């Protein structure tokens, strides 16, 4: 009799967890789905060229920043994040930790749409600082540091203005993401989620799906942007609201250009999460609102929390 009860409990648990993974962790709810622009102009049949340019992939040396959860590869000349390794997850071949990368960087700083040339000033196992300058004698510094208790990367970007006019020197960030699994496009969509808050601090979500054929401007006042596939994501949050433009990118990637606003001290501060598109991982990193959760998802979270509480009591 006891064996039958255990078997029934195991079946019910498997059914619930399957539903939970599909309905909750994937994200469900009221989302503004904005389809990508058409690939061709009906009048000419030609694909419109993008106005924003992707950073060129560089053949450069790199350094690694390491924490228990992640390893971040950064180019020594571009100061761009070239790839990220998730230590807790195996790659498709199950022979090593999962590395996510593409021909374009995962995160790169631009000035007026142009990649700056950087110099590595200092490096430690978990932090690095770079410096750069431009023709107008503006000076820039970037500091990266990985957190040791989650999968976050802290980034601080500062600028000192030179004596010459600073026209067209807006700082932007290029953010990109590539698929972490070889599933088909239908099973593993690349998506962009942007979070804006209304006057009562209720989150609103904008969702764009790859392929993105032409530039798409996300509504103003974005607080968090996420680039994601079905299982893993990159989520970015600045201390101030920022503007986002989704841009055309290479096959099997999704990309956006971010125009941040500086804080009161003139510095740009961002927290970047690399990891599973999973509510509990995201909550542990402070990004629990990065993806929408609908009514069914909220019910699922309550039930799962209840099951976890019972498991702690009965130790089963």
Short mmCIF file of N, CA and C in Angstrom, two decimals, residues 6 13 24 48 74 90 139 156 168 190 218-219 238 248 250 279 281 285 301:
data_model
loop_
_atom_site.label_atom_id
_atom_site.label_comp_id
_atom_site.label_asym_id
_atom_site.label_seq_id
_atom_site.Cartn_x
_atom_site.Cartn_y
_atom_site.Cartn_z
N UNK A 6 3.53 6.06 -2.73
CA UNK A 6 4.77 6.71 -3.20
C UNK A 6 4.75 6.86 -4.71
N UNK A 13 3.80 14.58 -8.70
CA UNK A 13 4.89 15.56 -8.63
C UNK A 13 5.48 15.81 -10.01
N UNK A 24 5.36 28.52 -15.81
CA UNK A 24 5.87 29.51 -14.87
C UNK A 24 7.25 29.98 -15.26
N UNK A 48 15.82 46.60 -45.87
CA UNK A 48 16.40 47.90 -45.52
C UNK A 48 17.63 47.71 -44.66
N UNK A 74 36.65 38.83 -21.06
CA UNK A 74 36.64 40.23 -21.47
C UNK A 74 37.83 40.50 -22.38
N UNK A 90 26.15 22.12 -17.57
CA UNK A 90 26.97 21.45 -18.57
C UNK A 90 26.58 21.89 -19.98
N UNK A 139 37.80 61.24 -21.40
CA UNK A 139 38.45 60.07 -20.81
C UNK A 139 37.40 59.18 -20.16
N UNK A 156 30.73 49.62 -13.66
CA UNK A 156 30.72 51.06 -13.41
C UNK A 156 31.47 51.73 -14.54
N UNK A 168 27.94 64.58 -30.33
CA UNK A 168 27.77 63.20 -30.79
C UNK A 168 28.49 62.16 -29.97
N UNK A 190 14.65 33.14 -29.53
CA UNK A 190 15.40 34.23 -28.93
C UNK A 190 14.45 35.41 -28.76
N UNK A 218 12.01 50.49 -28.16
CA UNK A 218 11.23 50.04 -27.02
C UNK A 218 10.70 51.28 -26.30
N UNK A 219 9.51 51.21 -25.69
CA UNK A 219 8.97 52.37 -24.97
C UNK A 219 9.96 52.96 -23.98
N UNK A 238 20.20 49.26 -14.82
CA UNK A 238 20.97 50.44 -14.42
C UNK A 238 20.31 51.09 -13.21
N UNK A 248 18.86 44.84 -35.80
CA UNK A 248 19.09 43.60 -36.56
C UNK A 248 20.43 42.98 -36.17
N UNK A 250 22.99 39.09 -36.35
CA UNK A 250 23.34 37.91 -37.12
C UNK A 250 22.39 36.76 -36.81
N UNK A 279 12.82 31.55 -12.24
CA UNK A 279 12.36 32.56 -11.28
C UNK A 279 13.23 32.59 -10.03
N UNK A 281 16.39 31.49 -9.47
CA UNK A 281 17.72 32.03 -9.73
C UNK A 281 17.66 33.54 -9.91
N UNK A 285 19.20 36.80 -7.57
CA UNK A 285 20.11 37.82 -8.12
C UNK A 285 19.47 39.21 -8.15
N UNK A 301 3.82 29.21 -8.16
CA UNK A 301 4.85 29.57 -7.20
C UNK A 301 4.38 29.35 -5.77
#
